[in-house]
Coordinates of C-alpha atoms in Angstrom, one line a residue:
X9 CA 27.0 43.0 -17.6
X10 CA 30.4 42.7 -17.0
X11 CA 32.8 44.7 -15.3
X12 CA 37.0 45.8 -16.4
X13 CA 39.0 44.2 -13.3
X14 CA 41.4 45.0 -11.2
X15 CA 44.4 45.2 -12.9
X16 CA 47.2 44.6 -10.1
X17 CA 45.5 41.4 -8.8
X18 CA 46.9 37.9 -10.4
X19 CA 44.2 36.9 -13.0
X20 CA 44.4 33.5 -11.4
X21 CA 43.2 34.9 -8.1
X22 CA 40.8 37.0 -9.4
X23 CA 38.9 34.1 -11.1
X24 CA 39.0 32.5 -7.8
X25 CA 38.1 35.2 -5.8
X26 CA 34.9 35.7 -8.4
X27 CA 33.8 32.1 -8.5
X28 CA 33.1 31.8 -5.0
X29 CA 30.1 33.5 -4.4
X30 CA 28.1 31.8 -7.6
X31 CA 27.0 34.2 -10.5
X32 CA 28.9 37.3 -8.6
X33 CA 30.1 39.7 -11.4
X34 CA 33.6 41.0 -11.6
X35 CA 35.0 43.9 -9.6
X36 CA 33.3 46.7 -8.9
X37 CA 35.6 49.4 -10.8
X38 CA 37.3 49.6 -13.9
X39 CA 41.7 49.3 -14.0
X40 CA 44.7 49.0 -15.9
X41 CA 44.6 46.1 -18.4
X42 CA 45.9 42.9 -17.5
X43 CA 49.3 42.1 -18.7
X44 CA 49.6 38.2 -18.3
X45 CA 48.6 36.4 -21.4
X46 CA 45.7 34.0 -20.7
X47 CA 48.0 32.0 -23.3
X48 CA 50.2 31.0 -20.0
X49 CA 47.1 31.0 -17.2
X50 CA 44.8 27.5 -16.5
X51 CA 41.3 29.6 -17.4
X52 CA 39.5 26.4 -15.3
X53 CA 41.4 27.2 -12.3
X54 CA 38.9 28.4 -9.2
X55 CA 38.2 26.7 -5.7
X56 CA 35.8 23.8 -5.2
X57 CA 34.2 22.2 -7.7
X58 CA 32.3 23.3 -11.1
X59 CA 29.0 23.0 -11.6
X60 CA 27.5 19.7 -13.0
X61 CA 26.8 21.3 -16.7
X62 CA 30.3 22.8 -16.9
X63 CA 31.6 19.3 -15.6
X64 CA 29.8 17.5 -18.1
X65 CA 31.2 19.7 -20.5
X66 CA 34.6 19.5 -20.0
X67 CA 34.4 15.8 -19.6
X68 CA 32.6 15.6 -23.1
X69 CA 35.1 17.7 -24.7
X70 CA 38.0 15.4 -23.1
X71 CA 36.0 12.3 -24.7
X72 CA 35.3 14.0 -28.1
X73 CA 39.6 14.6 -27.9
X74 CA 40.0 11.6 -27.6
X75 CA 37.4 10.4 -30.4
X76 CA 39.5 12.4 -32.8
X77 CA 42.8 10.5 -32.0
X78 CA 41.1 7.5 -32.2
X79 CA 39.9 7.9 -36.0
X80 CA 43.2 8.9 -36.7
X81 CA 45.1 6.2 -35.7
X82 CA 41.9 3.6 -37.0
X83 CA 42.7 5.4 -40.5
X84 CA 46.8 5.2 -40.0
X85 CA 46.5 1.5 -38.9
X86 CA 44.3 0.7 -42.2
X87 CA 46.1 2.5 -44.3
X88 CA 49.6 1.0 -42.6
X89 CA 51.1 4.0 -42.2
X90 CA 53.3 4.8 -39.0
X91 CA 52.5 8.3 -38.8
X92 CA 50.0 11.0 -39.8
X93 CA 50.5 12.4 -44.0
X94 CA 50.7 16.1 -43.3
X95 CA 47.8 18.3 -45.3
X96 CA 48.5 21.1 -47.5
X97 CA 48.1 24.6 -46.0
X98 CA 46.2 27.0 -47.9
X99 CA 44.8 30.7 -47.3
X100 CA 41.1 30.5 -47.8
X101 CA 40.9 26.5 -47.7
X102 CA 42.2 26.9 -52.0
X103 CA 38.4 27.5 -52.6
X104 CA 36.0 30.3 -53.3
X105 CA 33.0 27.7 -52.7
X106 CA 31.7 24.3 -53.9
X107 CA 30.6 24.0 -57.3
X108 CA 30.9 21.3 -58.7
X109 CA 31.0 17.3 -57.1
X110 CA 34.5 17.1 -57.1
X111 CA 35.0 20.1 -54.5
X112 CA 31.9 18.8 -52.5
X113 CA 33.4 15.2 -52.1
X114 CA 36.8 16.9 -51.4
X115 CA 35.5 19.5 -48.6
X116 CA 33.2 16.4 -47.2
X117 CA 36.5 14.4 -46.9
X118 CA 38.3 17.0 -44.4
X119 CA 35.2 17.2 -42.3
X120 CA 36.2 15.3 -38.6
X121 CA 34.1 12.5 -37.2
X122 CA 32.8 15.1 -35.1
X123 CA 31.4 17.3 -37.6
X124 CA 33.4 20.6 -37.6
X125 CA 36.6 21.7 -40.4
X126 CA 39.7 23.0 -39.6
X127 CA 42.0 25.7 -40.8
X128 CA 44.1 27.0 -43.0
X129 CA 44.1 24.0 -45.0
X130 CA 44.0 23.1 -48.8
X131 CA 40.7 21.2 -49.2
X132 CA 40.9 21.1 -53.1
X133 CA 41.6 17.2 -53.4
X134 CA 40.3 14.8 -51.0
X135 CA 42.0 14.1 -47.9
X136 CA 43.6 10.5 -48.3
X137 CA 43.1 7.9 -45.9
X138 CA 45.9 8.2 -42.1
X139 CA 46.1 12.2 -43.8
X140 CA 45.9 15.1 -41.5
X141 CA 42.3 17.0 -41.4
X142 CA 44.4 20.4 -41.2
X143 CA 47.8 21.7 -41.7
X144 CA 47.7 22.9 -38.0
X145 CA 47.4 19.4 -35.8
X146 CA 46.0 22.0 -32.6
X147 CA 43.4 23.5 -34.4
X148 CA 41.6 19.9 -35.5
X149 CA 38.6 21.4 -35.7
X150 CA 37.9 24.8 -34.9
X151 CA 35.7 28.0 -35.6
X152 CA 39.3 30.2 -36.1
X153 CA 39.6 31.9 -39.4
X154 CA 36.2 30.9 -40.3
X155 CA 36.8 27.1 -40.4
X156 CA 33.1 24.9 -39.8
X157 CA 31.1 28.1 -40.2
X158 CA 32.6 28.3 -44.1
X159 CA 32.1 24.9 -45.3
X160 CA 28.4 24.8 -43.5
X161 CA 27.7 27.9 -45.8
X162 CA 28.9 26.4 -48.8
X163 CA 27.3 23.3 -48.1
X164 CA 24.1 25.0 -48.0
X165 CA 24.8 27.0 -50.8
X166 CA 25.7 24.4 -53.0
X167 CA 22.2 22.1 -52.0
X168 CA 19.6 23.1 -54.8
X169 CA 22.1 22.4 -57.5
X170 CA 23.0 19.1 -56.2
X171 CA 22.1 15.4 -57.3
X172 CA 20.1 13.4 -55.1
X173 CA 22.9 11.8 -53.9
X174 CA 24.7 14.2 -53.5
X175 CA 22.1 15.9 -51.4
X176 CA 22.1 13.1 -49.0
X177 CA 25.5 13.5 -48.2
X178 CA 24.8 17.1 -47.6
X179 CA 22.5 16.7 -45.5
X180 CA 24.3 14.3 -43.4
X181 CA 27.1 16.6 -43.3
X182 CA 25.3 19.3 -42.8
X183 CA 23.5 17.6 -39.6
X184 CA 26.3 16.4 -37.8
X185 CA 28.3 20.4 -38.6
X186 CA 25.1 21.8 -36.3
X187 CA 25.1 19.0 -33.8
X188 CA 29.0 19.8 -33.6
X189 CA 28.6 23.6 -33.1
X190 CA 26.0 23.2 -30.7
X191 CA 27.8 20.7 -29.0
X192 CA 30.2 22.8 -28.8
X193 CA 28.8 25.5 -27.3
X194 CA 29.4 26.3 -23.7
X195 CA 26.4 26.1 -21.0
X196 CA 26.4 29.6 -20.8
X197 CA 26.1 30.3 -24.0
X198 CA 29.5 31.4 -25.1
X199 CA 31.9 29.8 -27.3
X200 CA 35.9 28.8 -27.5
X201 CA 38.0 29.4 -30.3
X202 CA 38.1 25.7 -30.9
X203 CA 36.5 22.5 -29.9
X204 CA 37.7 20.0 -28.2
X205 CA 39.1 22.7 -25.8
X206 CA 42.6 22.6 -25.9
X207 CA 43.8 25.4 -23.3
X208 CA 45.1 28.9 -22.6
X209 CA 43.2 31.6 -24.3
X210 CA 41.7 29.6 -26.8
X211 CA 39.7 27.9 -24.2
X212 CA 38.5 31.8 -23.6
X213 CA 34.4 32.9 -25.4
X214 CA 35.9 34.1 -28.4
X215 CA 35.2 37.4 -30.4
X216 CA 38.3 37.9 -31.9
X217 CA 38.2 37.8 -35.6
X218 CA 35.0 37.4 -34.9
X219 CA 34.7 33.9 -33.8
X220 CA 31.2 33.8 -31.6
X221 CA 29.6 36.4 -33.8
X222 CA 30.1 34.8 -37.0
X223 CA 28.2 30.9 -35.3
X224 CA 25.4 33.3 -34.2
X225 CA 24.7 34.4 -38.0
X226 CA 24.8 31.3 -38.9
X227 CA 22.6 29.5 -35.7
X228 CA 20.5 32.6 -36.6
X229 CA 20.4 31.7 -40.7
X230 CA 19.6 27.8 -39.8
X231 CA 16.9 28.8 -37.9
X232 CA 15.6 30.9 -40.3
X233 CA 16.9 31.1 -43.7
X234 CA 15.1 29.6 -46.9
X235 CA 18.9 28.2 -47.7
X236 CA 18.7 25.7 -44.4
X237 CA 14.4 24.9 -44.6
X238 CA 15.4 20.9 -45.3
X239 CA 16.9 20.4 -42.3
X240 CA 15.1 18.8 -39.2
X241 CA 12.5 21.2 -37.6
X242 CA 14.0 19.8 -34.4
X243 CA 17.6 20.7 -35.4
X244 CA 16.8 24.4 -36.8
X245 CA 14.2 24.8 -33.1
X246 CA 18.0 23.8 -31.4
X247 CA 20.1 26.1 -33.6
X248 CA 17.6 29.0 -32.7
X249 CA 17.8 28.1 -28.8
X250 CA 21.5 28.2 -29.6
X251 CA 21.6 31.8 -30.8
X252 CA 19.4 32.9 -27.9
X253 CA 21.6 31.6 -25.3
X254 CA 24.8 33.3 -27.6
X255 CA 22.6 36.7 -27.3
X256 CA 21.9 36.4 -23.4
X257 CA 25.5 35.8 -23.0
X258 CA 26.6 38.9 -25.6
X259 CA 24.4 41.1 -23.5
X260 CA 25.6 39.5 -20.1
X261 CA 29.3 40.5 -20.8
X262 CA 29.0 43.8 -22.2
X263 CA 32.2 45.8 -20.3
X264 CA 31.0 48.1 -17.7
X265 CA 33.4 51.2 -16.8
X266 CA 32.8 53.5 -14.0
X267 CA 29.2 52.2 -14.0
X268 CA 28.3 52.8 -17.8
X269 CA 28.2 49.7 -20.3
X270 CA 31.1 50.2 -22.8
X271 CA 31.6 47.4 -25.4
X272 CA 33.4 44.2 -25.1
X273 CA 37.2 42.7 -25.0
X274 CA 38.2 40.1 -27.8
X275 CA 38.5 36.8 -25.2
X276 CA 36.2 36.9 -22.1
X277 CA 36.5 34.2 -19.3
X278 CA 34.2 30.9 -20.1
X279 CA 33.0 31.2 -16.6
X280 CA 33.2 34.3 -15.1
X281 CA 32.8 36.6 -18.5
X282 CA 35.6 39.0 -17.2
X283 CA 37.7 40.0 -19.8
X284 CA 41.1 37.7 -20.5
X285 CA 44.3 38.4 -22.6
X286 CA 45.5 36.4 -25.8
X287 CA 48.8 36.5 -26.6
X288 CA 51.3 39.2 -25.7
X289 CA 50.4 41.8 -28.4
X290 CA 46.5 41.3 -27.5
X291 CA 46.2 42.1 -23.9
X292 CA 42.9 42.5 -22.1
X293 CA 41.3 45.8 -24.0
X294 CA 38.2 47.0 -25.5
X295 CA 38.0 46.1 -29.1
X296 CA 36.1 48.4 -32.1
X297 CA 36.0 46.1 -34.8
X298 CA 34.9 42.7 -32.8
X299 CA 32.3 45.0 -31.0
X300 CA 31.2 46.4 -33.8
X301 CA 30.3 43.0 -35.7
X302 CA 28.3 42.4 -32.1
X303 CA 26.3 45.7 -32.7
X304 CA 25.5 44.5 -36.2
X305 CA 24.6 41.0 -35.1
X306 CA 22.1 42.5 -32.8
X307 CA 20.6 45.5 -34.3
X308 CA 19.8 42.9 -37.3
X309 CA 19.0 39.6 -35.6
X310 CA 18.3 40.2 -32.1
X311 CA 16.2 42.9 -31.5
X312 CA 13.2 42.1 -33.7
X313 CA 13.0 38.5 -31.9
X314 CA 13.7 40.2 -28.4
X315 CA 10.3 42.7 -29.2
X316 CA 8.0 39.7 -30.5
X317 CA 7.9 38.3 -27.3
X318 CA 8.7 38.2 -23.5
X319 CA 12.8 38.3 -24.5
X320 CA 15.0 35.7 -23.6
X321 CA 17.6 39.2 -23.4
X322 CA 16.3 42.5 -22.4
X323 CA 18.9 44.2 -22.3
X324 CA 19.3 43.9 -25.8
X325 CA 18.6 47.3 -26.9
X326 CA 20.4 48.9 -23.8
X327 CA 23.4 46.9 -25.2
X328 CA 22.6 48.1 -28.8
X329 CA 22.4 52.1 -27.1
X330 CA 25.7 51.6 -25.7
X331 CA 27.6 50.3 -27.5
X332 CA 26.9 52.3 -30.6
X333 CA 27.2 55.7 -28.4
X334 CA 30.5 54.2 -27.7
X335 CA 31.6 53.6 -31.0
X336 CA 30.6 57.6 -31.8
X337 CA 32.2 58.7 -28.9
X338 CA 35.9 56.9 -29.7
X339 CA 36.3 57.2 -33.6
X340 CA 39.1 59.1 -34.8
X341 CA 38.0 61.5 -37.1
X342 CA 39.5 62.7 -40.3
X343 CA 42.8 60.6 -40.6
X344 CA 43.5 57.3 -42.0
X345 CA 46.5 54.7 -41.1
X346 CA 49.0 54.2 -43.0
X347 CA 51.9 51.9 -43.5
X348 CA 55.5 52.2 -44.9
X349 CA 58.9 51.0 -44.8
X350 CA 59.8 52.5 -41.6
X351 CA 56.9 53.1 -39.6
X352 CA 53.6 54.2 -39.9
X353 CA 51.7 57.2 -39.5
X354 CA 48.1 58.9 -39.0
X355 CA 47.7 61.3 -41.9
X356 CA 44.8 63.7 -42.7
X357 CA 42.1 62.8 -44.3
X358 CA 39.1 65.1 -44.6
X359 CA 36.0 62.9 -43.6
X360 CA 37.7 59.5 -43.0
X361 CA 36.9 57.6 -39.9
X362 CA 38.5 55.0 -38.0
X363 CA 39.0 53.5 -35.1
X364 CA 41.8 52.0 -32.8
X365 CA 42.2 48.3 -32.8
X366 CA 41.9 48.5 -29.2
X367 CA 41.3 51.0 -26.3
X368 CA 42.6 50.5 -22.9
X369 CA 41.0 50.0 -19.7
X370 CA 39.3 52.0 -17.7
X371 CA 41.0 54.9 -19.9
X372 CA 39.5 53.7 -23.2
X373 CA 42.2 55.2 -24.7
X374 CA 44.1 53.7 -28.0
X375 CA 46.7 51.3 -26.5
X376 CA 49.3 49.4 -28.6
X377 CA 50.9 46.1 -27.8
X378 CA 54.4 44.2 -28.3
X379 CA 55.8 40.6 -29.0
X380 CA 57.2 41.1 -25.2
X381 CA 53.7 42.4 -23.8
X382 CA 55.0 46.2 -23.1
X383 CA 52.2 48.7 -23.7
X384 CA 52.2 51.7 -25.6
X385 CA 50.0 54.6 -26.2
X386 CA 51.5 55.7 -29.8
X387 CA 51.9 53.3 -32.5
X388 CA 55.3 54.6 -33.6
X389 CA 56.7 53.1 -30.2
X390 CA 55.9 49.7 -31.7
X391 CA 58.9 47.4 -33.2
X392 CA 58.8 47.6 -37.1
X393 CA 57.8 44.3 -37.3
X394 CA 54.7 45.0 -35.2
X395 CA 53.6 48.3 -37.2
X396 CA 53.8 46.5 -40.3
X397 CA 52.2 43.0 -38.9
X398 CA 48.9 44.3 -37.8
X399 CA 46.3 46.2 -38.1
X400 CA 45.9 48.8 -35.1
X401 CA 43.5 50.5 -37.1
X402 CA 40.6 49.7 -38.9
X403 CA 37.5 50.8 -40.7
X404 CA 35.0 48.3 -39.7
X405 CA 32.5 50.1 -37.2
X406 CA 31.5 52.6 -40.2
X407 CA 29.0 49.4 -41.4
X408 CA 27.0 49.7 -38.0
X409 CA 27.0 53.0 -37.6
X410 CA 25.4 53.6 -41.2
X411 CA 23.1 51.0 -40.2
X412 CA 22.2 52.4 -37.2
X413 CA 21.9 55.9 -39.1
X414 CA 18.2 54.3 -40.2
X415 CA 16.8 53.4 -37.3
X416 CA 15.9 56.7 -36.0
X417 CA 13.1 55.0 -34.1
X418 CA 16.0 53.4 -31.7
X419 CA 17.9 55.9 -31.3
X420 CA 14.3 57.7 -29.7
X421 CA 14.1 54.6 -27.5
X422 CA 18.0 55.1 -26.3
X423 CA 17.1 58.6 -25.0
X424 CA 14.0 57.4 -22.9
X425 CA 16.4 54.3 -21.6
X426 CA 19.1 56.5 -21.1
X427 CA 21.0 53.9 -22.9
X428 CA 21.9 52.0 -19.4

């Protein structure tokens, strides 16, 4: 479990101060939140050296960064071109799906030598040869927005209805997409916003916009999903030791506050697990929605496999307890959000629920952020811009807690654990 840090100390000293007693936990009592962004802090800074797995690591991502340029300038030197062609940005990569062989052999085309898709990029036509394999060069390739985890499911979605040739290529593609997310992976069983690591916060475990939860549905579905039963036994045995490490970690870095687990932040340090800050509007903070797709990937996927056997997390339904207690506890009943031209505004709603976007630490109170990191407790404090531009409330914990609603049997367990 981890623990809300100090918020006076530097975060750059913290991480040193925690990484040198191995596997210590971060401080012992909850504070203010952070106000740094990790966007402007070395995550990898920390006395001495790193372990020989988190070396490795970082010296396989620095080789698979440069395995990327490489292709690319192989295709710009082929194709005699002096610089890169740019690719089309789209919302939604300009597709719904593949279905049909000229959106297969166009999404295969933007698919990186090593194995993973990028963002917000048009894959309608195939990429040309020296072309870009996204419309934002930093995120070539990442897990952001849904990029790799999409095109896998489409992939596998689109198999049965293939030709044989076509299924070939799938499963080629489809190979080298798991070998890339496991790659990517880190030893502890987290995972960055986008591989090769390219620094700042987005070198941080993920689960904003839902980032790590989203590659532990899908380890989870190749593992065991009729969709993904042609794929090596060996790969899907890999893809389900992937989502139990993913678990171990989830439950690992659960926030603890005054000596109770809470939920967790949106970025948590890749070594430590102590909760970092994104950029300025996102400082360190619990998060509903994010926590609330973790509750969900648990209560469905986790827990059944953590009862079969001698668990590989048993803290799972302690998390599970928890966190869903905590979700009860901090929803805002009775009002929705809205926005308008000048504002916004909490108005009454008889039997609405919703939650702040994020709640502060150790108050877990609803906290609001800025472009210029200041910190609010009301939204209406917030520049227009920032009102309008994002969504400080939202809706999404109501799915878990509805599912939780029919699992009476759990929530019996949670008052024997005491949900610690």
């Amino acid at each position: 479990m981890v623990k809300a840090v100090p918020g006076a100390t530097d975060l750059a000293m913290l991480i040193a101060g925690l990484l040198l007693l191995p596997g210590l936990l971060p401080g012992a009592d909850a504070a203010e939140a952070l106000t740094a962004s990790a966007g402007e802090t070395d995550l990898w800074q920390q006395p001495g050296a790193m372990s020989a797995d988190w070396q490795a690591y970082q010296q396989q991502s620095a080789a698979d960064a440069t395995r990327l340029q490489q292709q690319l300038q192989t295709e710009l030197a082929a194709a005699k071109l002096t610089a890169p062609l740019p690719a089309l940005k789209a919302k939604n990569f300009g597709l719904n799906g593949i279905d049909n062989p000229a959106a297969l052999n166009a999404v295969l085309s933007y698919q990186t030598v090593l194995g993973g898709w990028s963002k917000r990029t048009d894959m309608q036509q195939v990429r040309k040869p020296g072309q870009l394999a996204g419309s934002e060069p930093a995120y070539i390739p990442t897990f952001d927005n849904g990029a790799t985890s999409t095109q896998m499911r489409w992939l596998a979605a689109y198999y049965l209805q293939a030709s044989a040739v076509e299924q070939a290529k799938i499963r080629t593609a489809l190979t080298q997409a798991v070998q890339f997310v496991l790659r990517a992976q880190y030893p502890n069983g987290g995972f960055p916003q986008s591989y090769p690591l390219r620094g700042g916060y987005h070198d941080a475990v993920t689960l904003n916009d839902n980032v790590m939860t989203d590659l532990l549905n899908l380890l989870w579905d190749l593992a065991n999903q009729p969709d993904y039963q042609w794929l090596a036994a060996d790969l899907r045995a890999s893809a389900q030791a992937g989502f139990a490490k993913g678990v171990a970690w989830l439950v690992s870095a659960q926030v603890v506050v005054d000596g109770k687990r809470t939920v967790w932040t949106a970025q948590h340090h890749p070594l430590t697990g102590a909760p970092v800050a994104a950029r300025k509007f996102e400082q360190i903070s619990l998060v509903s929605s994010e926590s609330a797709a973790v509750l969900q990937l648990l209560l469905d996927k986790a827990l059944d496999k953590a009862r079969e056997q001698k668990p590989s997390s048993p803290g799972v339904l302690p998390a599970l307890c928890s966190g869903i207690a905590w979700l009860q506890q901090h929803q805002i009943r009775d009002k929705v959000w809205q926005r308008h031209d000048t504002g916004s505004k909490l108005v009454e709603k008889k039997g609405a629920q919703i939650w702040a976007r994020f709640y502060s630490l150790p108050q877990q109170q609803p906290v609001f952020f800025d472009r210029d990191g200041q910190v609010y407790s009301d939204v209406n404090q917030l520049s227009l811009e920032r009102q309008q531009g994002y969504g400080w409330y939202q809706t999404n914990a109501k799915g878990v807690l509805k599912a939780w609603r029919k699992k009476p049997e759990l929530a019996a367990q949670c008052g024997q654990i005491g949900g610690k």
